[in-house]
PDB file of C-alpha atoms in Angstrom:
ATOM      1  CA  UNK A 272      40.240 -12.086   7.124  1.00  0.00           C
ATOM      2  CA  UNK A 273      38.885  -9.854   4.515  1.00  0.00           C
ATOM      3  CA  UNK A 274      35.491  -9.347   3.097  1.00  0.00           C
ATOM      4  CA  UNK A 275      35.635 -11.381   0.512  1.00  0.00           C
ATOM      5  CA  UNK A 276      37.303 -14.232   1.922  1.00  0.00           C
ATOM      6  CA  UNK A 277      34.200 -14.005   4.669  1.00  0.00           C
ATOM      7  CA  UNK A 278      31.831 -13.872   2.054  1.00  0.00           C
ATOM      8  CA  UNK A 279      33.535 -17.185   0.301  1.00  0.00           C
ATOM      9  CA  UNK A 280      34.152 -19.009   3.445  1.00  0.00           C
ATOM     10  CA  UNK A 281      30.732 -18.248   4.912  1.00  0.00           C
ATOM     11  CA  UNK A 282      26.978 -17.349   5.362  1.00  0.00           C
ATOM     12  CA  UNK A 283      26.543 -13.918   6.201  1.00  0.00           C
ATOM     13  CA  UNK A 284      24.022 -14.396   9.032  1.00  0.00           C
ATOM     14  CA  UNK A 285      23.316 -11.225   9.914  1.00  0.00           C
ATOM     15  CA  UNK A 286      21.935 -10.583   6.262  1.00  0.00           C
ATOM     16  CA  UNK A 287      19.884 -13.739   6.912  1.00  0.00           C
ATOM     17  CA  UNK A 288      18.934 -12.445  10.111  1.00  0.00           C
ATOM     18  CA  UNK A 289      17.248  -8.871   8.693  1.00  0.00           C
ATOM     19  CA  UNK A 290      15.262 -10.472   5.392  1.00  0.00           C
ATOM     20  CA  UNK A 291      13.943 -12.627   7.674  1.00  0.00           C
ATOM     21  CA  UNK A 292      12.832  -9.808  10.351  1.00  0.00           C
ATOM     22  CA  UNK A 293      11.553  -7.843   6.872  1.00  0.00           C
ATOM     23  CA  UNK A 294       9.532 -10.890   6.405  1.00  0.00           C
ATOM     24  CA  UNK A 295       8.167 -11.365   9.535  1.00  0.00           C
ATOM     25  CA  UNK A 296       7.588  -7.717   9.565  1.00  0.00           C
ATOM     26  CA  UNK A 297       5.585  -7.860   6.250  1.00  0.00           C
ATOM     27  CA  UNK A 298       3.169 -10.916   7.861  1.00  0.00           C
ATOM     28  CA  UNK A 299       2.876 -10.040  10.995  1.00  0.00           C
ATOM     29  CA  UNK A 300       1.963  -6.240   9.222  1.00  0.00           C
ATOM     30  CA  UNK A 301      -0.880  -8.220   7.915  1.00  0.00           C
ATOM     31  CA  UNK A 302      -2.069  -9.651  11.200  1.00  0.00           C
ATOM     32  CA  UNK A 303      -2.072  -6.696  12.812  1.00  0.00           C
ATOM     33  CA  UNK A 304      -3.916  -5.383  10.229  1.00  0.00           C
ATOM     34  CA  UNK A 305      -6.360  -8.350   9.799  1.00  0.00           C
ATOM     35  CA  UNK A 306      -7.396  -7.158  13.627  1.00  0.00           C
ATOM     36  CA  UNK A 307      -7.910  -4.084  13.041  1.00  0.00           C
ATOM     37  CA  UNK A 308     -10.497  -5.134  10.248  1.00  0.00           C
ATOM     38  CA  UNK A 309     -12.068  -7.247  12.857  1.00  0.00           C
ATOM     39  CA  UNK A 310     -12.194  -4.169  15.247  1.00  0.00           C
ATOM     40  CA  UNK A 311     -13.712  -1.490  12.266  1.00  0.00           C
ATOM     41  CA  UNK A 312     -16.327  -4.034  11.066  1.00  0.00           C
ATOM     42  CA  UNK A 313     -14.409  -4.361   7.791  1.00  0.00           C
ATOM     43  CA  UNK A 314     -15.802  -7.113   6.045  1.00  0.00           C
ATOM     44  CA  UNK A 315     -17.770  -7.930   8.949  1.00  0.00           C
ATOM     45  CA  UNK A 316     -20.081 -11.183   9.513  1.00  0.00           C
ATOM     46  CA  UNK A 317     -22.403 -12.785  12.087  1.00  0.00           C
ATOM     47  CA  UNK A 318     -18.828 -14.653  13.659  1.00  0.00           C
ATOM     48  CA  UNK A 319     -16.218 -11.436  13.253  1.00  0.00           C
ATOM     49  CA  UNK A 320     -19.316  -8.797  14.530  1.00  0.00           C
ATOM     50  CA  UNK A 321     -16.664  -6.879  17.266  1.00  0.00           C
ATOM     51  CA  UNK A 322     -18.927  -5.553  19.450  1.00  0.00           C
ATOM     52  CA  UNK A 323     -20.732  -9.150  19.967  1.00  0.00           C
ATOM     53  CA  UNK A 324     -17.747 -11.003  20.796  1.00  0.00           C
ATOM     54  CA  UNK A 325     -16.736 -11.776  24.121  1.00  0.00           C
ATOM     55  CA  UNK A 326     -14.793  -9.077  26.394  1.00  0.00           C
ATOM     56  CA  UNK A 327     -11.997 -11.435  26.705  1.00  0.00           C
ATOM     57  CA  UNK A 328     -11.758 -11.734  22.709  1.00  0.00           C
ATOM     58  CA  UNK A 329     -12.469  -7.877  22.366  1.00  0.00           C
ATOM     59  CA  UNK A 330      -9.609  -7.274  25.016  1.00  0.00           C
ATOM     60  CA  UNK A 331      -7.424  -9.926  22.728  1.00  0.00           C
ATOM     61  CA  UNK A 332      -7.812  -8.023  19.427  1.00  0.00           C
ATOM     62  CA  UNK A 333      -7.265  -4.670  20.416  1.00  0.00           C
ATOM     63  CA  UNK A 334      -4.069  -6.150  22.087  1.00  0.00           C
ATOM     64  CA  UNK A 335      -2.755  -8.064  18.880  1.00  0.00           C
ATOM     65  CA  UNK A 336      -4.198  -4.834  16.380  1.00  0.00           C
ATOM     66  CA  UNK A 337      -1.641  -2.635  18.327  1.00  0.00           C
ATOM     67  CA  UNK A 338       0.945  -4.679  19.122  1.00  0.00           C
ATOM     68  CA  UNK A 339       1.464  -6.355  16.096  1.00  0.00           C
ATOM     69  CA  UNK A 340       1.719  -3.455  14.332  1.00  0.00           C
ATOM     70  CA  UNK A 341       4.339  -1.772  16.526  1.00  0.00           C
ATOM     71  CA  UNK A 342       6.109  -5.397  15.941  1.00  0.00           C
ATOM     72  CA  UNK A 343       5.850  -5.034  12.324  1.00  0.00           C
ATOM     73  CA  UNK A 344       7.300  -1.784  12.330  1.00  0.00           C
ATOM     74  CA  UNK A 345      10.378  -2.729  14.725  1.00  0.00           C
ATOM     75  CA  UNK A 346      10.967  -6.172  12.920  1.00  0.00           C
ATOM     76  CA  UNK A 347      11.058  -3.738   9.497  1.00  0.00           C
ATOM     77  CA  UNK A 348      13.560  -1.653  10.786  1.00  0.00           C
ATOM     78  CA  UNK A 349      15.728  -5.214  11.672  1.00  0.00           C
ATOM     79  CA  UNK A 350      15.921  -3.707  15.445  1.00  0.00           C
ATOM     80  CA  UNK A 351      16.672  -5.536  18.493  1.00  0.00           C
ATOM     81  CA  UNK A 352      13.701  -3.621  20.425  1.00  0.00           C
ATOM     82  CA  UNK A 353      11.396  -5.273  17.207  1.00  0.00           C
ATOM     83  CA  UNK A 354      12.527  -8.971  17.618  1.00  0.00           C
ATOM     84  CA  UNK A 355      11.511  -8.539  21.170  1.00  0.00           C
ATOM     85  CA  UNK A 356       8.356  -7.174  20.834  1.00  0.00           C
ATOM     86  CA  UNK A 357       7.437  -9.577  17.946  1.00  0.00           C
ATOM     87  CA  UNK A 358       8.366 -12.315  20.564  1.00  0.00           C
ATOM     88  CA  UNK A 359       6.669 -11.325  23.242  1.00  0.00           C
ATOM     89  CA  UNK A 360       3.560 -10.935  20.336  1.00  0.00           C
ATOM     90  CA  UNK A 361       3.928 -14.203  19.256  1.00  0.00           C
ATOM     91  CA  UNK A 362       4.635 -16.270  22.567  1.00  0.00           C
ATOM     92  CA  UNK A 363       1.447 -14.518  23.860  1.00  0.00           C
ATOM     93  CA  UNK A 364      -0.499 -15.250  20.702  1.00  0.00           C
ATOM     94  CA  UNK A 365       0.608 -19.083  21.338  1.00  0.00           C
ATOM     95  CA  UNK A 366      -0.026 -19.030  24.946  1.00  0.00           C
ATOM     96  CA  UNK A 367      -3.685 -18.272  24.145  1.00  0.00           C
ATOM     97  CA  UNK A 368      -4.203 -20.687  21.744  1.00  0.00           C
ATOM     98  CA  UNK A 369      -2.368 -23.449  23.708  1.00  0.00           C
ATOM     99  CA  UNK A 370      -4.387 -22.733  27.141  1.00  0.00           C
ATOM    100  CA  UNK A 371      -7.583 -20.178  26.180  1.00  0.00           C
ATOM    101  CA  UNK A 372      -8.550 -21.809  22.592  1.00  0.00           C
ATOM    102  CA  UNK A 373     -11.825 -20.349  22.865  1.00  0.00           C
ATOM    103  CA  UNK A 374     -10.881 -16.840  22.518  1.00  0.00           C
ATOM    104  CA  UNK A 375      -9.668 -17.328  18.827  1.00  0.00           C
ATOM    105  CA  UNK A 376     -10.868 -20.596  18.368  1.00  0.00           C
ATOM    106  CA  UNK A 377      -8.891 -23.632  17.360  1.00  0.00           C
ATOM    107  CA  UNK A 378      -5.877 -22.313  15.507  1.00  0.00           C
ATOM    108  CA  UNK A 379      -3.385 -25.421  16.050  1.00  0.00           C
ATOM    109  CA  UNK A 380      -1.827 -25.132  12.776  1.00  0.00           C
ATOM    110  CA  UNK A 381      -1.091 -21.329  13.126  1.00  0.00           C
ATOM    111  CA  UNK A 382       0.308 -22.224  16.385  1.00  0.00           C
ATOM    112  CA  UNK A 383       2.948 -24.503  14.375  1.00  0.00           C
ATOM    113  CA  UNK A 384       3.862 -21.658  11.798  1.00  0.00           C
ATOM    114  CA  UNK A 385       4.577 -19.408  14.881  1.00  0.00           C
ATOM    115  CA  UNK A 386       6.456 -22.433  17.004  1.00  0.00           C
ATOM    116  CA  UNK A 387       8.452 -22.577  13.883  1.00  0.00           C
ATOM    117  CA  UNK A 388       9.172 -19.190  12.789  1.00  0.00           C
ATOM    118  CA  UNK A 389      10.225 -18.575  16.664  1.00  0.00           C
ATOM    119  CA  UNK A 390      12.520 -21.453  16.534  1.00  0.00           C
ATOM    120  CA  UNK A 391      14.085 -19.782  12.480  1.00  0.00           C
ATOM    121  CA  UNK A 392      14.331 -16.561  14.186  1.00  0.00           C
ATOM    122  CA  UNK A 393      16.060 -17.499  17.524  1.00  0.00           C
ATOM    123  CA  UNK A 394      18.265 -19.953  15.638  1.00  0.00           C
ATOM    124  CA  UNK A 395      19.446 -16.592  13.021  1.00  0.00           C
ATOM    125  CA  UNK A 396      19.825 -14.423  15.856  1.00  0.00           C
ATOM    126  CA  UNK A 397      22.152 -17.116  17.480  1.00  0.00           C
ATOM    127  CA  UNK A 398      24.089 -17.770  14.195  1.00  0.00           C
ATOM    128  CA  UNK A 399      24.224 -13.994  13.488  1.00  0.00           C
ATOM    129  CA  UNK A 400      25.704 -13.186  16.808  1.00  0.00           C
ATOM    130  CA  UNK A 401      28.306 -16.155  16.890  1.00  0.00           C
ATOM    131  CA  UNK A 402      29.283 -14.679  13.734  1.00  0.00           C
ATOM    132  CA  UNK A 403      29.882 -11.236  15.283  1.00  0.00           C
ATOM    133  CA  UNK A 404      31.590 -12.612  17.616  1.00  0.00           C
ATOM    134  CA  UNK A 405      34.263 -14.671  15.434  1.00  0.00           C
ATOM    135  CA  UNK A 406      35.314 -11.251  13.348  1.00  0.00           C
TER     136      UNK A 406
END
């Protein structure tokens, strides 16, 4: 086949595959950076004060300011290294809101958005590589 009977006959899933990882990369470059606010003070109130929280929700948000960020940055550069990391980001993020809600509080709807973009992303990544495979 040539390239432009795959583009006509076809979705280019690997091209689906990276805009999505670009943007992931761009929200979860916002979370990472919304903790780091929480961590500086930035906009700080009597709920977000960091050094009054809890050590276990201290201990959370310095985990999620890093390692969201080095998500956002491998996601951006459509990496395999960055879909892992953003996975094992966002399972962890939904494993404490499923089991430890009171470290972040109740966040069941932001558990759905990340239950769903897990499912979009594993689904593209499945697509993309069954694709690969076919050429």
């Amino acid at each position: 086949m040539s390239d432009t009977e795959t583009e006509a006959s076809g979705a280019a899933w690997g091209e689906y595959l990276v805009w999505f990882m670009r943007a992931l990369a761009v929200l979860w470059l916002a979370k990472g950076l919304m903790h780091w606010s929480i961590v500086l003070g930035i906009g700080e109130g009597e709920e977000t004060r960091f050094l009054a929280m809890p050590a276990m929700t201290q201990s959370a948000t310095v985990f999620f300011a890093v390692f969201d960020l080095v998500a956002a940055v491998g996601l951006w550069m459509a990496s395999a290294w960055g879909g892992v990391i953003w996975l094992i980001a966002a399972l962890a993020h939904l494993l404490l809101i499923l089991f430890m809600p009171e470290i972040f509080g109740p966040q069941r709807p932001f558990a759905v958005i990340v239950a769903v973009l897990v499912a979009i992303y594993l689904g593209l990544t499945f697509l993309a590589a069954r694709a690969e495979a076919a050429e």
